[in-house]
Coordinates of C-alpha atoms and ligand atoms in Angstrom, one line a residue:
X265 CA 14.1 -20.8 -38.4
X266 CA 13.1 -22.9 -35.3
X267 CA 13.6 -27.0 -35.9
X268 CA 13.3 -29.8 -34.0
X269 CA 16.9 -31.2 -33.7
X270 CA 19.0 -34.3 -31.9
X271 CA 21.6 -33.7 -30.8
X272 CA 22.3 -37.5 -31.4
X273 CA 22.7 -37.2 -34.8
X274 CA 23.7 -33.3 -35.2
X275 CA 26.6 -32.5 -36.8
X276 CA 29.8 -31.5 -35.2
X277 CA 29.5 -28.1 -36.6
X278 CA 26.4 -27.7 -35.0
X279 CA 27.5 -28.9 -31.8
X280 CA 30.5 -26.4 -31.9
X281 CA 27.9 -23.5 -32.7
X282 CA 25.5 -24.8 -29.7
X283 CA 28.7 -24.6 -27.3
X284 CA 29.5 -21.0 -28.6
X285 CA 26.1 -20.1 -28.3
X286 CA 25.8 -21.6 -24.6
X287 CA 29.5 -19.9 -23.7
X288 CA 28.3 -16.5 -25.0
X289 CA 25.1 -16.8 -23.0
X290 CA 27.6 -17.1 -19.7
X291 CA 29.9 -14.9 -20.8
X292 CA 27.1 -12.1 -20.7
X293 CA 24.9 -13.6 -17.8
X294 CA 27.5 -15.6 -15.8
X295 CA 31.0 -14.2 -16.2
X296 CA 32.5 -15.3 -13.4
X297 CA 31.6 -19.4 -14.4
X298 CA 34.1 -21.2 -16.2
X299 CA 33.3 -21.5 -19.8
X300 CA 31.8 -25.2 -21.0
X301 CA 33.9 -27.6 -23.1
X302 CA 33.6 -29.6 -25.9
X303 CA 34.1 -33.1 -24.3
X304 CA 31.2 -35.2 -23.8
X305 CA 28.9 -32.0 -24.5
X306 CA 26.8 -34.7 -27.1
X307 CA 26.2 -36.9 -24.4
X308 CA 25.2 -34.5 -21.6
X309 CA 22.6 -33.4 -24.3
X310 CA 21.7 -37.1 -25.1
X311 CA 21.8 -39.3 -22.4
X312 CA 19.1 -39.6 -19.6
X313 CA 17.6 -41.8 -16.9
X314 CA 15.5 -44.4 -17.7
X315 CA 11.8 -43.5 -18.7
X316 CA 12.9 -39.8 -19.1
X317 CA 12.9 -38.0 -23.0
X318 CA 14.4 -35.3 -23.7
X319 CA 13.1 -33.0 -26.5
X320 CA 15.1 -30.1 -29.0
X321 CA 14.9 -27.5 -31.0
X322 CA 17.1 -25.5 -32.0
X323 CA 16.8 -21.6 -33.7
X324 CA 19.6 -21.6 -36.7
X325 CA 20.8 -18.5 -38.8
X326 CA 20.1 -18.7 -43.0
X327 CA 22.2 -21.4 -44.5
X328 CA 25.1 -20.3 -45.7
X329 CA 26.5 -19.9 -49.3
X330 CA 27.9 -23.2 -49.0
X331 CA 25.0 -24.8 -48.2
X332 CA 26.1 -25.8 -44.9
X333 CA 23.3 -24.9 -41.7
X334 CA 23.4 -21.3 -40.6
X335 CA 24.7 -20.6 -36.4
X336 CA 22.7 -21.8 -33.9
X337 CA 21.3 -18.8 -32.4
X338 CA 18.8 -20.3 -30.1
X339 CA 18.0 -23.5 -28.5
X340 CA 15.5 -24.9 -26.1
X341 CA 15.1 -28.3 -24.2
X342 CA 12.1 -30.4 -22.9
X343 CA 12.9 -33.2 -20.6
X344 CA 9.7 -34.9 -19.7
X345 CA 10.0 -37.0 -16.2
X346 CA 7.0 -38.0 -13.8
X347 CA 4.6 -35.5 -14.6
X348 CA 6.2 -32.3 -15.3
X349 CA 8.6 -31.3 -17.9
X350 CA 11.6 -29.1 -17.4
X351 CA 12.2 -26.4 -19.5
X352 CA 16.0 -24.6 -20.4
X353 CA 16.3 -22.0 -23.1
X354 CA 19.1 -20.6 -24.4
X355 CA 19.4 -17.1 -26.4
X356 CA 22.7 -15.6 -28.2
X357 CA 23.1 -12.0 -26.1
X358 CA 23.7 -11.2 -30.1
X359 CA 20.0 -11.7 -30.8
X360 CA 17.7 -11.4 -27.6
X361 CA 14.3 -9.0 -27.5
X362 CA 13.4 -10.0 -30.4
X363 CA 10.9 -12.5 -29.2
X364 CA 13.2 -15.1 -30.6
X365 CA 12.7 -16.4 -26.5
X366 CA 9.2 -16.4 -26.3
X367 CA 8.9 -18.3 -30.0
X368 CA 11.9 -21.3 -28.6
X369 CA 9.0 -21.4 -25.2
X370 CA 5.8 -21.8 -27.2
X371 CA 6.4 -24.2 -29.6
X372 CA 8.1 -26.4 -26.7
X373 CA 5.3 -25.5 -24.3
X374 CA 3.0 -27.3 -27.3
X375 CA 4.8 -30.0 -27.3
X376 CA 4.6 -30.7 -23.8
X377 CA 0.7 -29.6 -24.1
X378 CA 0.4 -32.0 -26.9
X379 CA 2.1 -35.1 -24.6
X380 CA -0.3 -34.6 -21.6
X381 CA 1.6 -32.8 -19.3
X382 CA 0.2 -30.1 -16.9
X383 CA 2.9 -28.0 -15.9
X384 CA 6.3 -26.8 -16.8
X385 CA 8.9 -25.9 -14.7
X386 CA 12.3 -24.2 -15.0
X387 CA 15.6 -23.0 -13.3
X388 CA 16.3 -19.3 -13.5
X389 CA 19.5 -17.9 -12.1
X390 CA 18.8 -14.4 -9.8
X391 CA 19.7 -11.1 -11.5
X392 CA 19.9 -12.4 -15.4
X393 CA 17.1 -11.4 -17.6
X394 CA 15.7 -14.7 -17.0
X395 CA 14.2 -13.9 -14.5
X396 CA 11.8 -10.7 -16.5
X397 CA 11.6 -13.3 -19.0
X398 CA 9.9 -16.2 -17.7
X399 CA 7.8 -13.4 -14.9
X400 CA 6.1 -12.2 -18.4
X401 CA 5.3 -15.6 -19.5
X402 CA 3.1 -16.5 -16.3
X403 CA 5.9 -18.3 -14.5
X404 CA 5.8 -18.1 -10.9
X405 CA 8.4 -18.6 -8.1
X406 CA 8.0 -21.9 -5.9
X407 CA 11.0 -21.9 -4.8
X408 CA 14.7 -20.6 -4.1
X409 CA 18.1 -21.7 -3.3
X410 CA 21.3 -20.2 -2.9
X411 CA 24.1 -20.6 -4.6
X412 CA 27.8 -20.7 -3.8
X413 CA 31.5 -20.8 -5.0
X414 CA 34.5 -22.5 -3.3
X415 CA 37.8 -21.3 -3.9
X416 CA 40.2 -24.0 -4.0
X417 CA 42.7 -21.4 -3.9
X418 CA 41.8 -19.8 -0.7
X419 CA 41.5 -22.9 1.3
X420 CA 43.9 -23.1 4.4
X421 CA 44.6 -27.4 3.8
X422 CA 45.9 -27.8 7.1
X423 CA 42.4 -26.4 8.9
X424 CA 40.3 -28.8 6.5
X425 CA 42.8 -31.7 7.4
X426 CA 41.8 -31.0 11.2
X427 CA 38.2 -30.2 10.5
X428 CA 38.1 -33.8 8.5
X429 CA 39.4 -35.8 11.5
X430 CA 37.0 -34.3 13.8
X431 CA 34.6 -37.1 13.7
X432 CA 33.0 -38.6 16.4
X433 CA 34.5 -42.5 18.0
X434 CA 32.4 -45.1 16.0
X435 CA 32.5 -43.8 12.7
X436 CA 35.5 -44.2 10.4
X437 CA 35.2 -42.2 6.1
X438 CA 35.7 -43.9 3.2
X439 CA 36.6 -42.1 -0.4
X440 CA 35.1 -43.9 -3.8
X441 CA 35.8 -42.2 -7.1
X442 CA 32.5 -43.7 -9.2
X443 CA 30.2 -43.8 -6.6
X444 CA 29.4 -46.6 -3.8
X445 CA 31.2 -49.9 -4.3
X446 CA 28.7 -52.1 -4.9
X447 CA 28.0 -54.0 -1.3
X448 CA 27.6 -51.3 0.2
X449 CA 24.6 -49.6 -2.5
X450 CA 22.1 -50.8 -0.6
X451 CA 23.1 -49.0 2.4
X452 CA 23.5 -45.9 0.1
X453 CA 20.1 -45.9 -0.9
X454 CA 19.0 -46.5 2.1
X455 CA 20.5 -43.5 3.9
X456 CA 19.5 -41.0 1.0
X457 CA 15.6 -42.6 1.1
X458 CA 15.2 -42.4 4.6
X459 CA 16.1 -38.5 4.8
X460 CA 13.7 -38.1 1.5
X461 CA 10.9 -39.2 4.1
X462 CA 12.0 -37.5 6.4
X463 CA 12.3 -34.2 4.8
X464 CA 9.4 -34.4 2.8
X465 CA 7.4 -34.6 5.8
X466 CA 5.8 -37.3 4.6
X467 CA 6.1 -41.4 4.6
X468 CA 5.7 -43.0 1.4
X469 CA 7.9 -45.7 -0.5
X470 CA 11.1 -43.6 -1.9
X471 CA 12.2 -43.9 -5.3
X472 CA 15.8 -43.7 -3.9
X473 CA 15.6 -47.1 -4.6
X474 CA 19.2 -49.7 -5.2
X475 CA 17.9 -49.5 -9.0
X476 CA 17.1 -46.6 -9.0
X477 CA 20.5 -45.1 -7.8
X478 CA 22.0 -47.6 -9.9
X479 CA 20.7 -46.2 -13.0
X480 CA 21.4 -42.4 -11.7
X481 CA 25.0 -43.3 -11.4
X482 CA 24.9 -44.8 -15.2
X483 CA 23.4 -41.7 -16.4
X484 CA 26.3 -39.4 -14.8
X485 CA 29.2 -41.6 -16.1
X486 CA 27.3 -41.4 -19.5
X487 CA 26.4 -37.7 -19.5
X488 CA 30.7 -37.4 -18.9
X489 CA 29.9 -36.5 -15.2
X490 CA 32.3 -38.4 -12.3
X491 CA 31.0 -39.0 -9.3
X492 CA 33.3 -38.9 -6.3
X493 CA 31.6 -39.8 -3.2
X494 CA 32.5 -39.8 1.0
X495 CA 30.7 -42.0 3.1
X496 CA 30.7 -42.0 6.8
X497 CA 30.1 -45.9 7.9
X498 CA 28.9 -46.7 11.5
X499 CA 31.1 -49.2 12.9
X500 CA 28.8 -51.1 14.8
X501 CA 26.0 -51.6 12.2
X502 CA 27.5 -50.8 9.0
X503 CA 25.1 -48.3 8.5
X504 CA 25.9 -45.4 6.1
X505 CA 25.3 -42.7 8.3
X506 CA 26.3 -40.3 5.9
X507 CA 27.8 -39.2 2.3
X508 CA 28.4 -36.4 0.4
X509 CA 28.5 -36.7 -3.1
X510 CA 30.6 -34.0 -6.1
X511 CA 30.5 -34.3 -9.5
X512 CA 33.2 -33.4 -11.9
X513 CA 31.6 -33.0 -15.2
X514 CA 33.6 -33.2 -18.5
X515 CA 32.4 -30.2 -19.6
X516 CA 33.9 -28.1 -17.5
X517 CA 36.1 -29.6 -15.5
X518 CA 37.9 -26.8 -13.2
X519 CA 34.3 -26.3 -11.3
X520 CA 32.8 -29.5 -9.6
X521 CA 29.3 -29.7 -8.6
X522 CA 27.7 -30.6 -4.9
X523 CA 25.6 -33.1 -5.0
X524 CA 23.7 -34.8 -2.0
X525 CA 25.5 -34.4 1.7
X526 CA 23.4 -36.2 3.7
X527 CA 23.7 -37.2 7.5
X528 CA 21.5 -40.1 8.3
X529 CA 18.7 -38.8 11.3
X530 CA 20.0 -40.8 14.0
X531 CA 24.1 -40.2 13.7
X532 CA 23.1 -36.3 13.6
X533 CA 25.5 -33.8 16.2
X534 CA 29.1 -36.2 15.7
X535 CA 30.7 -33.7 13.1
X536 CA 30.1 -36.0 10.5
X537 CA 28.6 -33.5 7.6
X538 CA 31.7 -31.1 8.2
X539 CA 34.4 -34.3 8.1
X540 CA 32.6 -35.7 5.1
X541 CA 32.7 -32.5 3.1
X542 CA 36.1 -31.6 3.8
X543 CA 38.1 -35.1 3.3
X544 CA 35.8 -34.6 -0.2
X545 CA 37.9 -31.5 -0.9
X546 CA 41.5 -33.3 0.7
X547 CA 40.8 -36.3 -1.9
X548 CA 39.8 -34.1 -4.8
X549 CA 42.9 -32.1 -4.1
X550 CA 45.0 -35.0 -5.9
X551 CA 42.1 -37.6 -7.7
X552 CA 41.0 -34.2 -9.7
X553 CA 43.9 -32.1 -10.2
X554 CA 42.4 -29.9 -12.8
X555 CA 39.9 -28.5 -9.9
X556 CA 39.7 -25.3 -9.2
X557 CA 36.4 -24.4 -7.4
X558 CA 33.5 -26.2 -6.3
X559 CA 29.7 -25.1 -6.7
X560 CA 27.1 -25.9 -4.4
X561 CA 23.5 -25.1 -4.2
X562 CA 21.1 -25.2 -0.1
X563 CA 17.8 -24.0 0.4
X564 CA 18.0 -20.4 2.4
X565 CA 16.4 -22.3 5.4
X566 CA 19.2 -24.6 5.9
X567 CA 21.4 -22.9 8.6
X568 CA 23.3 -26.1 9.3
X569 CA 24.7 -26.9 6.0
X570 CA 25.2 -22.9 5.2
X571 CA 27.4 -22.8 8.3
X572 CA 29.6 -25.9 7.6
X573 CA 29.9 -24.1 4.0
X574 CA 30.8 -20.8 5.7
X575 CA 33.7 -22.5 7.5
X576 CA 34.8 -24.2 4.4
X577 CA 35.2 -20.9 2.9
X578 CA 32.1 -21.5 0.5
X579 CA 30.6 -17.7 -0.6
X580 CA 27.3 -17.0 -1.7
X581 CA 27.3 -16.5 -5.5
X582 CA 23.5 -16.8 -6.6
X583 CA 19.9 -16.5 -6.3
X584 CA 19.1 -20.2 -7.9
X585 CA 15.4 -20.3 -8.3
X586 CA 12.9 -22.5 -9.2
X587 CA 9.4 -21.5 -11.0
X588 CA 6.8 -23.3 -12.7
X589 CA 3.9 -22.7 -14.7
X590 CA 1.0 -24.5 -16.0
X591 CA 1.3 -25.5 -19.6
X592 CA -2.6 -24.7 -20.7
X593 CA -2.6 -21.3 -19.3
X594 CA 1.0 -20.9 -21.2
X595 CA 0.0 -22.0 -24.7
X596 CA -3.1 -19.8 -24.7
X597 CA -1.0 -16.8 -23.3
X598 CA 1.6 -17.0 -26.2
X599 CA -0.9 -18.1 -28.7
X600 CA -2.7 -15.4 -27.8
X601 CA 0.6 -12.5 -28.2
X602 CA 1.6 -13.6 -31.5
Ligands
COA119 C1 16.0 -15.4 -21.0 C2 16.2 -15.4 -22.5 C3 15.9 -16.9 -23.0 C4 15.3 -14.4 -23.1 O1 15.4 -14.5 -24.5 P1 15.0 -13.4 -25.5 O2 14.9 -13.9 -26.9 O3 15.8 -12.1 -25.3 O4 13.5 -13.1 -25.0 P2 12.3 -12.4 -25.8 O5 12.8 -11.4 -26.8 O6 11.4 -13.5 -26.4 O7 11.5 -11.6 -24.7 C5 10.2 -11.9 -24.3 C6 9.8 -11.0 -23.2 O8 10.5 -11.4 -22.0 C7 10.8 -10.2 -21.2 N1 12.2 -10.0 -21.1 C8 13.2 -10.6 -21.9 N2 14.4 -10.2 -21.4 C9 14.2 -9.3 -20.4 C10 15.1 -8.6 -19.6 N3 16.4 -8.5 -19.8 N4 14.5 -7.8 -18.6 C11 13.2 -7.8 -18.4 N5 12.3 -8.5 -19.2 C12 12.8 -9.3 -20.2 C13 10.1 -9.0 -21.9 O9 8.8 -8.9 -21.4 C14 10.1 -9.5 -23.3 O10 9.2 -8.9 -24.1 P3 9.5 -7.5 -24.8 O11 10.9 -7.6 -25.4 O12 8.4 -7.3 -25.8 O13 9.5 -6.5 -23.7 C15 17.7 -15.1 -22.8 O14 18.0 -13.9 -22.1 C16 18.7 -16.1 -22.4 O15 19.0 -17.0 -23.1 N6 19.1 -16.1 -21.1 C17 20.0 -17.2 -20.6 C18 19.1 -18.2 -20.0 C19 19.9 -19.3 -19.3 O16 19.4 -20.4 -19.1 N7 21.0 -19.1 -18.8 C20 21.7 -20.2 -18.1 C21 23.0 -19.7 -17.7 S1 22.8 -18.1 -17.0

C-alpha cells in the first residue's frame, strides 16, 4: 500500500522502520558508509528552507495482528524548490523488482505534474541499481561528480599542521563552529556570490544573499546538521578571501560532509584552499571527536581541488551523478507500462 505520509506527525515506530529500511538500502548498495542514526532523523525529513515543500509517501507492509502499521518497505520524497522538484526513493533490497520502484516514482511524478512543475531531477550513486532504474524511466545524465572518502585514521597530523600554516603574508584563518559570526556574514555571502557569477559564466544578482545564507544556516542547525566553517580574512580589506565549510550531521556522526571551499577570484595562487581545508581537519580533530572520515563531492573537471584532496589523503569512492527528466514525458511513460 503506497500513502501519503509526514513524517511530522509519524509515529516513532514508523520512523524506526524508515531508518531500517534506509540502513538496509546501504547496507546492500553502500557498505562501506556508516550506517544512519536515529537522532534528529524527524527533522532531517521535516525541516527545509524557506519557500521549499517537501512531499512523502511511504510503501507499508499489511497491518499487523495488532493493528499497528505494517514495515515500511518503501518510501519516496518530493522536495519542490524554484522550478524543479528533487526526487529520492528508497527500496528494501528485501522487496525490489517488483515494480514497487517504478509505483513510489509515478504517483510522486503526479504530484509534481499536478503542482506545475516541468522537470524532475535526482541523485544516483555510480554502480547501484539506481542507476538501470531511473535509465528505464527516461532519466538522463546532465551531470557527474566524484565522490571521495577521508580517512581520519590515515592522516599524517604533523604534514597537515605544516600544510595549514602555509599561507601566504596578509592572510590570517579563523575557525567558527556554527557558521560565520555574525559581522562578518555579509562578507560570507559575498565571497560565495561572487564565485557563483563567476562560475556560472554568467552575471546576474546571486541568491547567496546575507538572508539567504542566513536561512541556509537555520535549516542545517534544524535538520541536526553542524556547521563548522574556516575562513581565510584578508588583512588589509577584511575581505573573506576564502572558506571551507563541513557538516557534521546528527545522523551519522563518524562521517562529515564537505560543503563549499571557496577561494575568492582575486586571493587565488597563496595556498589558501590547501590551509583552509586542512586547519578544518586540525580543529575537527578535537571540536568533533566522534569523527572518523570526511566525504566530499568535485566535479571531474576540477583538477585544483582534486589535487589539494589527493594530498590530503582524500580517495575517490563514487560516481555521484546527477540526471533529470521531464515530468510530462514521465507520467505518460509509466501511465502508459501499468
Ligand atoms: C533504485 C530502486 C529504487 C529500484 O527499486 P525497485 O523497486 O527494485 O525497482 P522496480 O522493481 O520498480 O524496477 C523498475 C525497472 O527499473 C530497472 N531496474 C531496477 N533495478 C535494476 C537493476 N538492479 N539493474 C538494472 N535495471 C534495474 C528495470 O528496468 C526494472 O524493470 P524490470 O524489473 O521489469 O526489469 C532501489 O534499488 C533502491 O531503493 N535503491 C537505492 C536508491 C538510493 O537512493 N540509494 C541511496 C543510497 S545508495
Amino acid at each position: 500500500m503506497v500513502r501519503e505520509w509526514d513524517a511530522r506527525t509519524a509515529s516513532s515506530a514508523e520512523i524506526a522502520s524508515l531508518l531500517d529500511t534506509l540502513n538496509a538500502v546501504l547496507a546492500a548498495d553502500l557498505p562501506q558508509d556508516p550506517p544512519w542514526q536515529r537522532s534528529s532523523l524527524r527533522e532531517y525529513l521535516t525541516e527545509v528552507m524557506p519557500g521549499q515543500r517537501r512531499i512523502s509517501w511511504v510503501a507499508q507492509a499489511e497491518p499487523r495482528g495488532d493493528g499497528s502499521h505494517g514495515d515500511i518497505l518503501g518510501q519516496v520524497h518530493v522536495l519542490l524548490l524554484g522550478d524543479i522538484g528533487v526526487l529520492e526513493v528508497l527500496v528494501h533490497p528485501s522487496v525490489r523488482r517488483t515494480g514497487l520502484g517504478r509505483e513510489l516514482v509515478r504517483v510522486a511524478g503526479h504530484r509534481v505534474y499536478q503542482e506545475g512543475f516541468s522537470s524532475i531531477g535526482v541523485e544516483v550513486v555510480g554502480d547501484t541499481p539506481a542507476v538501470g532504474f531511473y535509465e528505464s524511466l527516461g532519466f538522463v545524465r546532465e551531470y557527474v561528480e566524484t565522490r571521495s572518502v577521508l580517512d581520519l585514521s590515515t592522516v599524517d597530523w604533523a604534514d597537515l599542521t605544516g600544510m595549514a600554516g602555509g599561507v601566504g603574508a596578509g592572510y590570517h584563518l579563523e575557525f567558527h563552529p556554527d557558521g560565520p559570526p555574525d559581522e562578518l556574514i555579509e562578507a560570507y555571502a559575498r565571497a560565495k556570490a561572487e564565485v557563483r557569477d563567476v562560475e556560472d559564466g554568467e552575471l546576474r544578482p546571486s541568491s547567496y544573499d546575507a538572508q539567504r545564507l542566513r536561512d541556509s544556516l537555520d535549516c542545517l542547525h534544524r535538520r541536526g546538521m553542524r556547521p563548522y566553517i574556516v575562513l581565510a580574512l584578508h588583512e588589509q580589506t577584511g575581505e573573506v578571501a576564502g572558506l571551507t565549510e563541513v557538516v557534521v550531521p546528527a545522523q551519522h556522526p563518524t562521517r562529515a560532509d564537505q560543503y563549499d571551499t571557496i577561494v575568492a577570484q582575486d586571493h587565488r595562487g597563496y595556498g589558501i584552499d590547501r590551509a583552509i581545508k586542512a586547519r578544518m581537519l586540525l580543529e575537527l580533530r578535537s571540536a568533533a571527536p566522534e569523527l572518523t572520515e570526511v566525504q566530499t563531492w568535485n566535479a571531474q573537471a576540477n583538477e585544483a581541488m582534486l589535487k589539494v584532496n589527493a594530498e590530503l589523503g582524500y580517495r575517490p569512492d563514487r560516481d555521484w551523478c546527477e540526471y533529470s527528466v521531464d515530468v510530462g514525458e514521465l507520467v505518460h511513460r509509466l501511465d502508459a507500462s501499468r
